[in-house]
Tab-separated table of C-alpha atoms in Angstrom:
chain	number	residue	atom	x	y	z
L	1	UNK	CA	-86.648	19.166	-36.185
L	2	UNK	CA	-85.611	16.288	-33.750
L	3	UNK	CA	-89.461	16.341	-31.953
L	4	UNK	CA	-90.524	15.967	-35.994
L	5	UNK	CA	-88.245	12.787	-36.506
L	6	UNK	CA	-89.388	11.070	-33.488
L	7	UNK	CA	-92.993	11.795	-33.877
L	8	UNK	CA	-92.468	10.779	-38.381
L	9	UNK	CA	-90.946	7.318	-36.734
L	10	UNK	CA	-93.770	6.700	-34.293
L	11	UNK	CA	-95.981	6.708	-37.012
L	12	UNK	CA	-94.196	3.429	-38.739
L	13	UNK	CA	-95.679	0.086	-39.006
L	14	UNK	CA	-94.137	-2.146	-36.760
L	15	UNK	CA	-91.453	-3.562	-37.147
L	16	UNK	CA	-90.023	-0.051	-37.926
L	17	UNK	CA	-86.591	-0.337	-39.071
L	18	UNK	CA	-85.675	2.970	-37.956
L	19	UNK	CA	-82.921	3.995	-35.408
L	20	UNK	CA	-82.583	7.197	-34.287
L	21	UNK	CA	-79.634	8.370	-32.309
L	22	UNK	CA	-79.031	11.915	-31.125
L	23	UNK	CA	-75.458	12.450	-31.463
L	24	UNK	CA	-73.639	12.543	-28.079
L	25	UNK	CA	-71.281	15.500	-26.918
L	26	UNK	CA	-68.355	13.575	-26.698
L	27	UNK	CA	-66.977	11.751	-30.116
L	28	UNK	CA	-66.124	9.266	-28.195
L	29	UNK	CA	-69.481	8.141	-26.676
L	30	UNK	CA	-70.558	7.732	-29.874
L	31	UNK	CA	-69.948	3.858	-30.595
L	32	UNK	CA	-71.173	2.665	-26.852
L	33	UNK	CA	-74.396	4.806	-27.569
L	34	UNK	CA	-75.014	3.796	-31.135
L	35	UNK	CA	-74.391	0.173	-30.215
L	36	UNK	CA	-76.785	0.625	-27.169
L	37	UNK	CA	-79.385	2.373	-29.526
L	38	UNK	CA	-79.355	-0.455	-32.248
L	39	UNK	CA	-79.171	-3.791	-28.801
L	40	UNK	CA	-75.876	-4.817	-30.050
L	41	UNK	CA	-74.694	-4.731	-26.673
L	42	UNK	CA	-71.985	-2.609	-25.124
L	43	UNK	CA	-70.518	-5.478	-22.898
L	44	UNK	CA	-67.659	-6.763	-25.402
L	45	UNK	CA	-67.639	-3.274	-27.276
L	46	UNK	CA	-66.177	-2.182	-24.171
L	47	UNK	CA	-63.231	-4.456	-24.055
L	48	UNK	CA	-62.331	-2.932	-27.632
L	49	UNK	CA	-59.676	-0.481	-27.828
L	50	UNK	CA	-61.524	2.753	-27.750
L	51	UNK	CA	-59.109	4.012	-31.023
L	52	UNK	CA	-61.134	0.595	-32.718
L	53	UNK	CA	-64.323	0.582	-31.817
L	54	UNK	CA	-65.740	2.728	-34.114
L	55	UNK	CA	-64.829	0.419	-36.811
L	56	UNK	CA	-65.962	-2.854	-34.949
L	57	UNK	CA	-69.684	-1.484	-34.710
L	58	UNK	CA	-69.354	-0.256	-38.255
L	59	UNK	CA	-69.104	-4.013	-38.868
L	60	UNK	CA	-71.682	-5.262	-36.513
L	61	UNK	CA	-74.681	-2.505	-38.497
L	62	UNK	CA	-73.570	-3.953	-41.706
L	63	UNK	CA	-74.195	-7.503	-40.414
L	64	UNK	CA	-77.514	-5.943	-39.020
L	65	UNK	CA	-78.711	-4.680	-42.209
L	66	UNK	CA	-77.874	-7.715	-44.262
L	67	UNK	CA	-80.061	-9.608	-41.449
L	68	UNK	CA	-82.626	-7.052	-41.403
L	69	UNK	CA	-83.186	-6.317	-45.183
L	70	UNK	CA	-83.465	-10.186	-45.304
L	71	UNK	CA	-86.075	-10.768	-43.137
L	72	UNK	CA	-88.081	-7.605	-43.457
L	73	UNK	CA	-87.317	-6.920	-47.252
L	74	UNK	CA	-86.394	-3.270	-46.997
L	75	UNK	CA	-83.360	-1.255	-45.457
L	76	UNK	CA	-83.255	-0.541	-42.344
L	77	UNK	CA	-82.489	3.216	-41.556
L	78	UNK	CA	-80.189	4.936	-38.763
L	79	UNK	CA	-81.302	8.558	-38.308
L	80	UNK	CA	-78.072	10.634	-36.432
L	81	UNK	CA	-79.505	13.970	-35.514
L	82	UNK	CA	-77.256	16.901	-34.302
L	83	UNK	CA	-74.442	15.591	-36.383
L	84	UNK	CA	-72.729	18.902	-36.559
L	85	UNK	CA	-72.081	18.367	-32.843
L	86	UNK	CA	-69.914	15.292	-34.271
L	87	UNK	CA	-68.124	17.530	-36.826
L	88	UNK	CA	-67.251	20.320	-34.511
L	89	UNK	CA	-65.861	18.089	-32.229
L	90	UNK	CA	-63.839	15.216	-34.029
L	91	UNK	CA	-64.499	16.068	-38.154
L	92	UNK	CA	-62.237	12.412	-38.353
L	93	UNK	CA	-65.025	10.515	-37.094
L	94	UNK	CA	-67.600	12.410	-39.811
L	95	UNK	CA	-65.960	11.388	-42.497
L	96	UNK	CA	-65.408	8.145	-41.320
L	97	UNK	CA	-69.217	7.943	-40.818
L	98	UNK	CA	-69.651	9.499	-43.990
L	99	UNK	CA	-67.423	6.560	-45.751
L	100	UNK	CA	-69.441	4.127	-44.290
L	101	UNK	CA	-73.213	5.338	-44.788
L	102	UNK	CA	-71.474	6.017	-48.885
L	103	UNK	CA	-70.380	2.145	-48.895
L	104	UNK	CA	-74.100	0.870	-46.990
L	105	UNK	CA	-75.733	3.500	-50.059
L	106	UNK	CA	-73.615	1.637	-52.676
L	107	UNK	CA	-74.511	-1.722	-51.246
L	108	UNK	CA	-78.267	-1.194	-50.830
L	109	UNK	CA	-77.281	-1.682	-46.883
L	110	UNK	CA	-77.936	0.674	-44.054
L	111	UNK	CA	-79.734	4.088	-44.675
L	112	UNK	CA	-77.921	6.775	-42.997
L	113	UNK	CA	-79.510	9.999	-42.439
L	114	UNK	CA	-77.383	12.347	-41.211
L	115	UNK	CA	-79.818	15.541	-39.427
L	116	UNK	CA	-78.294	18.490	-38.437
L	117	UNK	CA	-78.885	21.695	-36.508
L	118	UNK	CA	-76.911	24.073	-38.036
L	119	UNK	CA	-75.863	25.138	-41.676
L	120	UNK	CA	-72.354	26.432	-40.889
L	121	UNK	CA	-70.695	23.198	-41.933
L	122	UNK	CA	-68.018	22.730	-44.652
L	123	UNK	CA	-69.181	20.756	-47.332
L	124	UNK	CA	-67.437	17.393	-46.600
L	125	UNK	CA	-68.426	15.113	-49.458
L	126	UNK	CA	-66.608	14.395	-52.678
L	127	UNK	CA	-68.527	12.600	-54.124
L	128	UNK	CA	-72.226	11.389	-54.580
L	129	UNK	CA	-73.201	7.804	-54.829
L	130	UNK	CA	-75.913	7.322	-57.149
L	131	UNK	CA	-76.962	3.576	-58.223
């Protein structure tokens, strides 16, 4: 599944407006890698409390897309794959993903796909947002 993903996104026109990010062991990576996979720069993210940093790059990709979708005219799209590794380990930070990629959906933002490798998850969502 992950070899498929890469090798769907190589085939893109340029500029491709995809991110992919395969989710990291640790929870707590995941904001440093994320920011390093979109070049937002881990520098300052690094001074942030790591309890807040989540939320600070949350911020920063909804900038992005607003920036993106104006100069390309489509969404850009974050692919994370493995995310089960995310909800086995810290199910807080899922949701909280989850929240986010809901708000981007209802905004026409960011495009999160969330790829996993296993089907032995709880069902965490709600709700669906369709607009």
């Amino acid at each position: 599944k992950s070899v498929v993903l890469r090798e769907a996104m190589a085939g893109l026109p340029s500029p491709r407006g995809v991110v992919y990010l395969m989710a990291p062991t640790s929870p707590k990576a995941l904001a440093l890698e994320l920011a390093s996979a979109v070049n937002l720069g881990v520098d300052y993210l690094q001074e942030v409390p790591a309890d807040r940093r989540l939320g600070v790059l949350m911020w920063e990709l909804a900038e992005f897309a607003i920036a993106y979708k104006a100069k390309h005219h489509r969404q850009p799209v974050l692919i994370i794959d493995a995310t089960d590794f995310i909800a086995k380990n810290d199910l807080e930070i899922l949701r909280y993903l989850q929240d986010f990629a809901k708000t981007q959906a209802d905004n026409n933002g960011l495009c999160i796909v969330f790829a996993i490798e296993s089907l032995n998850l709880p069902l965490l969502t709600a709700s669906v947002s369709i607009k």
